[in-house]
């Protein structure tokens, strides 16, 4: 009887092992286990092995000339090689620009971090729960409790093209939590911040971003939306399983070259983007100094690595909200950083 039980145990153990092996994320394991190459370009060249059509990487290492790397394709049609100077939809990374704009407007007295949605947009009183409690600070820090419009059912199958339609998706909905009691990343927060900035400025807040942030830094390849650029200058974007080029879709994302974004991240982290320490302290009190972005067709990682005094920007133009796609982009990025740390 004991031998029979042992046999059954071994069979169950074997079945369990086989089942667990079936669920192992082998693409991720493989990407991690491959020996680290000697240089960044060799690593970048592996982008297609990771399932990406194309990749652009910008590296700004202290006391060295910044370098651009690219591999794969810019456009499947004609198999156009990836262009390191192509424009790219940076998705949620544009929150950094908006948070800097808020800080500058707070510094000059145009905005108050403790004023509420109702103070600036009284028409939303009663349409957004706790509108008279949710402050500018809470919006910037994703502590408002407002529902995220991109989380509404099947949003990305037919994304809204204007802010009114996006906002309408969450009006009159209950809050996810009481303001300032939790953190939840929410695109609606920054839609409202943009609307508030437009209300107090009297014009498009991107004009303020351009005048107060981009122009002083000579960032001439950063744009408000796809409508402001030539499509041929934009890297194509794809979703796994679909052949349609997503670059013409208007989803509300800013666009920039990897170089422009890298210069912005450098200026943000070394403080040169701010007028003085007081303005920088305002920013430090409300937001972070790095960001990632993900929309259909486009994913961005933009970070400064203090230990090696290096900015690394990575654009990849093939996206899948399911599976390991984002994980693989992070693995690619982390391997590039490891190479830079040992050189």
GROMACS .gro file of C-alpha atoms in nm:
model
  343
    1UNK     CA    1   0.000   0.000   0.000
    2UNK     CA    2   0.286   0.235   0.085
    3UNK     CA    3   0.457   0.162  -0.249
    4UNK     CA    4   0.135   0.236  -0.433
    5UNK     CA    5   0.096   0.567  -0.247
    6UNK     CA    6   0.455   0.658  -0.329
    7UNK     CA    7   0.393   0.583  -0.696
    8UNK     CA    8   0.082   0.800  -0.697
    9UNK     CA    9   0.274   1.077  -0.522
   10UNK     CA   10   0.548   1.065  -0.786
   11UNK     CA   11   0.293   1.079  -1.066
   12UNK     CA   12   0.118   1.378  -0.908
   13UNK     CA   13   0.454   1.549  -0.854
   14UNK     CA   14   0.550   1.489  -1.217
   15UNK     CA   15   0.216   1.621  -1.341
   16UNK     CA   16   0.252   1.927  -1.119
   17UNK     CA   17   0.601   1.992  -1.252
   18UNK     CA   18   0.486   1.959  -1.612
   19UNK     CA   19   0.192   2.192  -1.552
   20UNK     CA   20   0.414   2.450  -1.381
   21UNK     CA   21   0.662   2.434  -1.670
   22UNK     CA   22   0.377   2.499  -1.911
   23UNK     CA   23   0.304   2.830  -1.736
   24UNK     CA   24   0.666   2.945  -1.714
   25UNK     CA   25   0.707   3.271  -1.912
   26UNK     CA   26   0.974   3.123  -2.138
   27UNK     CA   27   1.019   3.436  -2.356
   28UNK     CA   28   1.109   3.631  -2.043
   29UNK     CA   29   1.335   3.357  -1.909
   30UNK     CA   30   1.514   3.333  -2.242
   31UNK     CA   31   1.561   3.710  -2.261
   32UNK     CA   32   1.713   3.716  -1.912
   33UNK     CA   33   1.940   3.415  -1.960
   34UNK     CA   34   2.107   3.520  -2.283
   35UNK     CA   35   2.457   3.651  -2.197
   36UNK     CA   36   2.485   4.028  -2.183
   37UNK     CA   37   2.652   4.164  -2.498
   38UNK     CA   38   2.953   4.393  -2.492
   39UNK     CA   39   2.780   4.705  -2.620
   40UNK     CA   40   2.443   4.878  -2.638
   41UNK     CA   41   2.400   4.848  -3.014
   42UNK     CA   42   2.430   4.470  -3.002
   43UNK     CA   43   2.162   4.458  -2.734
   44UNK     CA   44   1.939   4.696  -2.930
   45UNK     CA   45   1.979   4.474  -3.237
   46UNK     CA   46   1.796   4.199  -3.045
   47UNK     CA   47   1.471   4.400  -3.044
   48UNK     CA   48   1.313   4.189  -3.317
   49UNK     CA   49   1.395   3.874  -3.117
   50UNK     CA   50   1.191   4.028  -2.835
   51UNK     CA   51   0.894   4.074  -3.071
   52UNK     CA   52   0.935   4.447  -3.143
   53UNK     CA   53   0.912   4.585  -3.496
   54UNK     CA   54   1.150   4.866  -3.409
   55UNK     CA   55   1.337   5.033  -3.128
   56UNK     CA   56   1.507   5.366  -3.062
   57UNK     CA   57   1.739   5.424  -2.766
   58UNK     CA   58   1.899   5.750  -2.653
   59UNK     CA   59   2.186   5.750  -2.403
   60UNK     CA   60   2.320   6.066  -2.242
   61UNK     CA   61   2.611   5.972  -2.018
   62UNK     CA   62   2.783   6.248  -1.821
   63UNK     CA   63   3.089   6.396  -1.991
   64UNK     CA   64   3.022   6.199  -2.309
   65UNK     CA   65   2.849   6.290  -2.634
   66UNK     CA   66   2.490   6.159  -2.629
   67UNK     CA   67   2.435   5.860  -2.854
   68UNK     CA   68   2.133   5.735  -3.048
   69UNK     CA   69   2.077   5.368  -3.129
   70UNK     CA   70   1.812   5.207  -3.350
   71UNK     CA   71   1.719   4.867  -3.490
   72UNK     CA   72   1.429   4.701  -3.665
   73UNK     CA   73   1.182   4.899  -3.873
   74UNK     CA   74   1.017   5.239  -3.865
   75UNK     CA   75   0.740   5.117  -4.093
   76UNK     CA   76   0.645   4.766  -4.204
   77UNK     CA   77   0.546   4.894  -4.546
   78UNK     CA   78   0.864   4.894  -4.748
   79UNK     CA   79   1.053   4.758  -4.446
   80UNK     CA   80   1.178   5.111  -4.369
   81UNK     CA   81   1.467   5.093  -4.119
   82UNK     CA   82   1.412   5.243  -3.774
   83UNK     CA   83   1.511   5.610  -3.775
   84UNK     CA   84   1.671   5.727  -3.449
   85UNK     CA   85   1.542   6.079  -3.518
   86UNK     CA   86   1.181   5.976  -3.578
   87UNK     CA   87   0.899   6.124  -3.372
   88UNK     CA   88   0.727   5.893  -3.126
   89UNK     CA   89   0.405   5.908  -2.923
   90UNK     CA   90   0.532   5.930  -2.566
   91UNK     CA   91   0.195   5.852  -2.403
   92UNK     CA   92   0.187   5.905  -2.025
   93UNK     CA   93   0.540   6.042  -2.016
   94UNK     CA   94   0.375   6.372  -2.109
   95UNK     CA   95   0.250   6.386  -1.748
   96UNK     CA   96   0.599   6.500  -1.652
   97UNK     CA   97   0.566   6.807  -1.876
   98UNK     CA   98   0.224   6.886  -1.731
   99UNK     CA   99   0.344   6.843  -1.374
  100UNK     CA  100   0.630   7.085  -1.445
  101UNK     CA  101   0.380   7.329  -1.596
  102UNK     CA  102   0.163   7.304  -1.284
  103UNK     CA  103   0.466   7.373  -1.064
  104UNK     CA  104   0.555   7.683  -1.264
  105UNK     CA  105   0.198   7.811  -1.247
  106UNK     CA  106   0.192   7.753  -0.872
  107UNK     CA  107   0.523   7.936  -0.837
  108UNK     CA  108   0.398   8.241  -1.027
  109UNK     CA  109   0.070   8.245  -0.834
  110UNK     CA  110  -0.162   8.143  -1.117
  111UNK     CA  111  -0.256   7.813  -0.950
  112UNK     CA  112  -0.287   7.706  -0.588
  113UNK     CA  113  -0.212   7.342  -0.503
  114UNK     CA  114  -0.475   7.342  -0.232
  115UNK     CA  115  -0.758   7.481  -0.443
  116UNK     CA  116  -1.013   7.229  -0.565
  117UNK     CA  117  -1.172   7.119  -0.890
  118UNK     CA  118  -1.482   7.318  -0.794
  119UNK     CA  119  -1.274   7.633  -0.748
  120UNK     CA  120  -1.156   7.620  -1.109
  121UNK     CA  121  -1.427   7.419  -1.285
  122UNK     CA  122  -1.748   7.493  -1.094
  123UNK     CA  123  -1.957   7.332  -1.368
  124UNK     CA  124  -1.825   6.993  -1.253
  125UNK     CA  125  -1.964   7.033  -0.902
  126UNK     CA  126  -2.213   6.748  -0.866
  127UNK     CA  127  -2.079   6.573  -1.177
  128UNK     CA  128  -1.755   6.451  -1.017
  129UNK     CA  129  -1.777   6.308  -0.667
  130UNK     CA  130  -1.590   6.520  -0.408
  131UNK     CA  131  -1.516   6.792  -0.664
  132UNK     CA  132  -1.517   7.044  -0.380
  133UNK     CA  133  -1.256   6.838  -0.192
  134UNK     CA  134  -1.018   6.715  -0.461
  135UNK     CA  135  -0.725   6.956  -0.481
  136UNK     CA  136  -0.478   7.028  -0.759
  137UNK     CA  137  -0.218   6.848  -0.549
  138UNK     CA  138  -0.433   6.533  -0.535
  139UNK     CA  139  -0.485   6.539  -0.911
  140UNK     CA  140  -0.112   6.564  -0.979
  141UNK     CA  141  -0.034   6.287  -0.731
  142UNK     CA  142  -0.311   6.049  -0.845
  143UNK     CA  143  -0.484   6.062  -0.509
  144UNK     CA  144  -0.822   6.193  -0.624
  145UNK     CA  145  -1.028   5.873  -0.636
  146UNK     CA  146  -1.178   5.980  -0.969
  147UNK     CA  147  -1.245   5.688  -1.207
  148UNK     CA  148  -0.993   5.645  -1.487
  149UNK     CA  149  -1.161   5.695  -1.825
  150UNK     CA  150  -0.918   5.455  -1.997
  151UNK     CA  151  -1.038   5.181  -1.759
  152UNK     CA  152  -1.395   5.202  -1.891
  153UNK     CA  153  -1.516   4.891  -2.069
  154UNK     CA  154  -1.339   4.820  -2.399
  155UNK     CA  155  -1.198   5.174  -2.412
  156UNK     CA  156  -0.903   5.103  -2.640
  157UNK     CA  157  -1.116   4.929  -2.905
  158UNK     CA  158  -1.246   5.274  -3.000
  159UNK     CA  159  -1.061   5.544  -2.803
  160UNK     CA  160  -1.218   5.887  -2.776
  161UNK     CA  161  -1.054   6.163  -2.977
  162UNK     CA  162  -1.147   6.467  -2.766
  163UNK     CA  163  -1.141   6.551  -2.398
  164UNK     CA  164  -1.514   6.616  -2.367
  165UNK     CA  165  -1.594   6.262  -2.478
  166UNK     CA  166  -1.326   6.118  -2.250
  167UNK     CA  167  -1.455   6.311  -1.950
  168UNK     CA  168  -1.814   6.210  -2.026
  169UNK     CA  169  -1.720   5.847  -1.962
  170UNK     CA  170  -1.670   5.909  -1.591
  171UNK     CA  171  -1.911   6.193  -1.510
  172UNK     CA  172  -2.175   6.110  -1.248
  173UNK     CA  173  -1.987   5.795  -1.151
  174UNK     CA  174  -1.906   5.713  -0.787
  175UNK     CA  175  -1.555   5.774  -0.665
  176UNK     CA  176  -1.317   5.480  -0.640
  177UNK     CA  177  -1.216   5.603  -0.294
  178UNK     CA  178  -1.236   5.916  -0.082
  179UNK     CA  179  -0.985   6.182  -0.189
  180UNK     CA  180  -0.632   6.154  -0.049
  181UNK     CA  181  -0.695   5.819   0.119
  182UNK     CA  182  -0.522   5.606  -0.147
  183UNK     CA  183  -0.319   5.614  -0.467
  184UNK     CA  184  -0.455   5.505  -0.805
  185UNK     CA  185  -0.295   5.601  -1.137
  186UNK     CA  186  -0.559   5.787  -1.334
  187UNK     CA  187  -0.550   5.958  -1.673
  188UNK     CA  188  -0.863   6.156  -1.584
  189UNK     CA  189  -0.657   6.348  -1.327
  190UNK     CA  190  -0.434   6.494  -1.596
  191UNK     CA  191  -0.721   6.559  -1.833
  192UNK     CA  192  -0.871   6.776  -1.558
  193UNK     CA  193  -0.537   6.942  -1.486
  194UNK     CA  194  -0.508   7.037  -1.852
  195UNK     CA  195  -0.861   7.177  -1.847
  196UNK     CA  196  -0.786   7.374  -1.530
  197UNK     CA  197  -0.466   7.515  -1.679
  198UNK     CA  198  -0.654   7.620  -1.990
  199UNK     CA  199  -0.920   7.790  -1.776
  200UNK     CA  200  -0.672   7.997  -1.573
  201UNK     CA  201  -0.442   8.075  -1.867
  202UNK     CA  202  -0.712   8.148  -2.122
  203UNK     CA  203  -0.531   7.947  -2.390
  204UNK     CA  204  -0.407   7.597  -2.473
  205UNK     CA  205  -0.174   7.480  -2.193
  206UNK     CA  206   0.064   7.332  -2.450
  207UNK     CA  207   0.146   7.688  -2.555
  208UNK     CA  208   0.251   7.751  -2.196
  209UNK     CA  209   0.456   7.429  -2.196
  210UNK     CA  210   0.619   7.541  -2.518
  211UNK     CA  211   0.703   7.890  -2.393
  212UNK     CA  212   0.800   7.801  -2.036
  213UNK     CA  213   0.966   7.461  -2.086
  214UNK     CA  214   1.044   7.362  -2.445
  215UNK     CA  215   1.173   7.686  -2.594
  216UNK     CA  216   1.417   7.768  -2.311
  217UNK     CA  217   1.565   7.419  -2.353
  218UNK     CA  218   1.569   7.442  -2.734
  219UNK     CA  219   1.345   7.137  -2.761
  220UNK     CA  220   1.219   7.191  -3.114
  221UNK     CA  221   1.110   6.834  -3.180
  222UNK     CA  222   0.837   6.802  -2.918
  223UNK     CA  223   0.475   6.845  -3.025
  224UNK     CA  224   0.127   6.859  -2.874
  225UNK     CA  225  -0.033   6.587  -3.087
  226UNK     CA  226  -0.025   6.389  -3.409
  227UNK     CA  227  -0.215   6.676  -3.573
  228UNK     CA  228   0.088   6.904  -3.537
  229UNK     CA  229   0.338   6.689  -3.729
  230UNK     CA  230   0.399   6.526  -4.067
  231UNK     CA  231   0.302   6.159  -4.051
  232UNK     CA  232   0.613   6.058  -4.244
  233UNK     CA  233   0.822   6.185  -3.952
  234UNK     CA  234   0.647   5.955  -3.704
  235UNK     CA  235   0.754   5.602  -3.619
  236UNK     CA  236   0.474   5.358  -3.699
  237UNK     CA  237   0.307   5.179  -3.412
  238UNK     CA  238   0.155   4.831  -3.408
  239UNK     CA  239  -0.054   4.607  -3.187
  240UNK     CA  240   0.030   4.237  -3.181
  241UNK     CA  241  -0.203   4.043  -3.410
  242UNK     CA  242  -0.304   4.345  -3.619
  243UNK     CA  243  -0.135   4.483  -3.929
  244UNK     CA  244  -0.288   4.831  -3.906
  245UNK     CA  245  -0.045   5.118  -3.851
  246UNK     CA  246  -0.168   5.312  -3.546
  247UNK     CA  247   0.040   5.626  -3.588
  248UNK     CA  248  -0.244   5.838  -3.731
  249UNK     CA  249  -0.474   5.760  -3.435
  250UNK     CA  250  -0.549   6.069  -3.227
  251UNK     CA  251  -0.528   5.947  -2.867
  252UNK     CA  252  -0.412   6.269  -2.702
  253UNK     CA  253  -0.042   6.190  -2.675
  254UNK     CA  254   0.244   6.434  -2.712
  255UNK     CA  255   0.518   6.338  -2.958
  256UNK     CA  256   0.893   6.383  -2.931
  257UNK     CA  257   1.218   6.249  -3.062
  258UNK     CA  258   1.421   6.036  -2.823
  259UNK     CA  259   1.683   6.312  -2.815
  260UNK     CA  260   1.433   6.582  -2.721
  261UNK     CA  261   1.283   6.364  -2.450
  262UNK     CA  262   1.631   6.277  -2.322
  263UNK     CA  263   1.726   6.645  -2.297
  264UNK     CA  264   1.402   6.712  -2.108
  265UNK     CA  265   1.470   6.430  -1.859
  266UNK     CA  266   1.825   6.559  -1.807
  267UNK     CA  267   1.701   6.915  -1.743
  268UNK     CA  268   1.429   6.788  -1.511
  269UNK     CA  269   1.676   6.592  -1.301
  270UNK     CA  270   1.960   6.847  -1.290
  271UNK     CA  271   1.712   7.123  -1.207
  272UNK     CA  272   1.789   7.345  -1.505
  273UNK     CA  273   1.426   7.324  -1.615
  274UNK     CA  274   1.326   7.529  -1.311
  275UNK     CA  275   1.371   7.900  -1.243
  276UNK     CA  276   1.516   7.840  -0.899
  277UNK     CA  277   1.521   7.598  -0.607
  278UNK     CA  278   1.184   7.719  -0.478
  279UNK     CA  279   1.014   7.628  -0.804
  280UNK     CA  280   1.194   7.292  -0.808
  281UNK     CA  281   1.090   7.225  -0.449
  282UNK     CA  282   0.728   7.273  -0.552
  283UNK     CA  283   0.772   7.011  -0.820
  284UNK     CA  284   0.956   6.770  -0.590
  285UNK     CA  285   0.670   6.794  -0.343
  286UNK     CA  286   0.414   6.677  -0.596
  287UNK     CA  287   0.560   6.450  -0.864
  288UNK     CA  288   0.841   6.219  -0.974
  289UNK     CA  289   1.142   6.255  -1.202
  290UNK     CA  290   1.094   5.962  -1.440
  291UNK     CA  291   0.805   5.799  -1.624
  292UNK     CA  292   0.689   5.526  -1.856
  293UNK     CA  293   0.421   5.540  -2.122
  294UNK     CA  294   0.200   5.283  -2.292
  295UNK     CA  295  -0.069   5.322  -2.556
  296UNK     CA  296  -0.160   5.099  -2.851
  297UNK     CA  297   0.148   5.091  -3.077
  298UNK     CA  298   0.385   5.281  -2.850
  299UNK     CA  299   0.572   5.220  -2.527
  300UNK     CA  300   0.828   5.451  -2.369
  301UNK     CA  301   1.068   5.427  -2.078
  302UNK     CA  302   1.233   5.755  -1.974
  303UNK     CA  303   1.465   5.758  -1.674
  304UNK     CA  304   1.771   5.921  -1.521
  305UNK     CA  305   2.016   5.689  -1.342
  306UNK     CA  306   2.191   5.890  -1.075
  307UNK     CA  307   2.453   5.628  -0.991
  308UNK     CA  308   2.601   5.656  -1.342
  309UNK     CA  309   2.475   6.010  -1.414
  310UNK     CA  310   2.303   5.885  -1.728
  311UNK     CA  311   1.972   5.942  -1.901
  312UNK     CA  312   1.834   5.646  -2.097
  313UNK     CA  313   1.529   5.674  -2.322
  314UNK     CA  314   1.378   5.371  -2.493
  315UNK     CA  315   1.104   5.366  -2.758
  316UNK     CA  316   0.953   5.039  -2.884
  317UNK     CA  317   0.672   5.037  -3.138
  318UNK     CA  318   0.497   4.701  -3.096
  319UNK     CA  319   0.248   4.662  -2.811
  320UNK     CA  320   0.037   4.388  -2.659
  321UNK     CA  321  -0.161   4.465  -2.343
  322UNK     CA  322  -0.171   4.091  -2.273
  323UNK     CA  323   0.123   3.855  -2.233
  324UNK     CA  324   0.486   3.955  -2.183
  325UNK     CA  325   0.529   4.247  -2.421
  326UNK     CA  326   0.578   4.516  -2.155
  327UNK     CA  327   0.798   4.286  -1.947
  328UNK     CA  328   1.022   4.230  -2.247
  329UNK     CA  329   1.058   4.603  -2.306
  330UNK     CA  330   1.166   4.643  -1.943
  331UNK     CA  331   1.413   4.357  -1.977
  332UNK     CA  332   1.559   4.520  -2.288
  333UNK     CA  333   1.589   4.851  -2.101
  334UNK     CA  334   1.743   4.697  -1.788
  335UNK     CA  335   2.000   4.508  -1.992
  336UNK     CA  336   2.101   4.829  -2.168
  337UNK     CA  337   2.146   4.999  -1.830
  338UNK     CA  338   2.357   4.706  -1.706
  339UNK     CA  339   2.582   4.738  -2.010
  340UNK     CA  340   2.624   5.112  -1.943
  341UNK     CA  341   2.708   5.046  -1.578
  342UNK     CA  342   2.994   4.816  -1.662
  343UNK     CA  343   3.148   5.034  -1.933
   0.00000   0.00000   0.00000
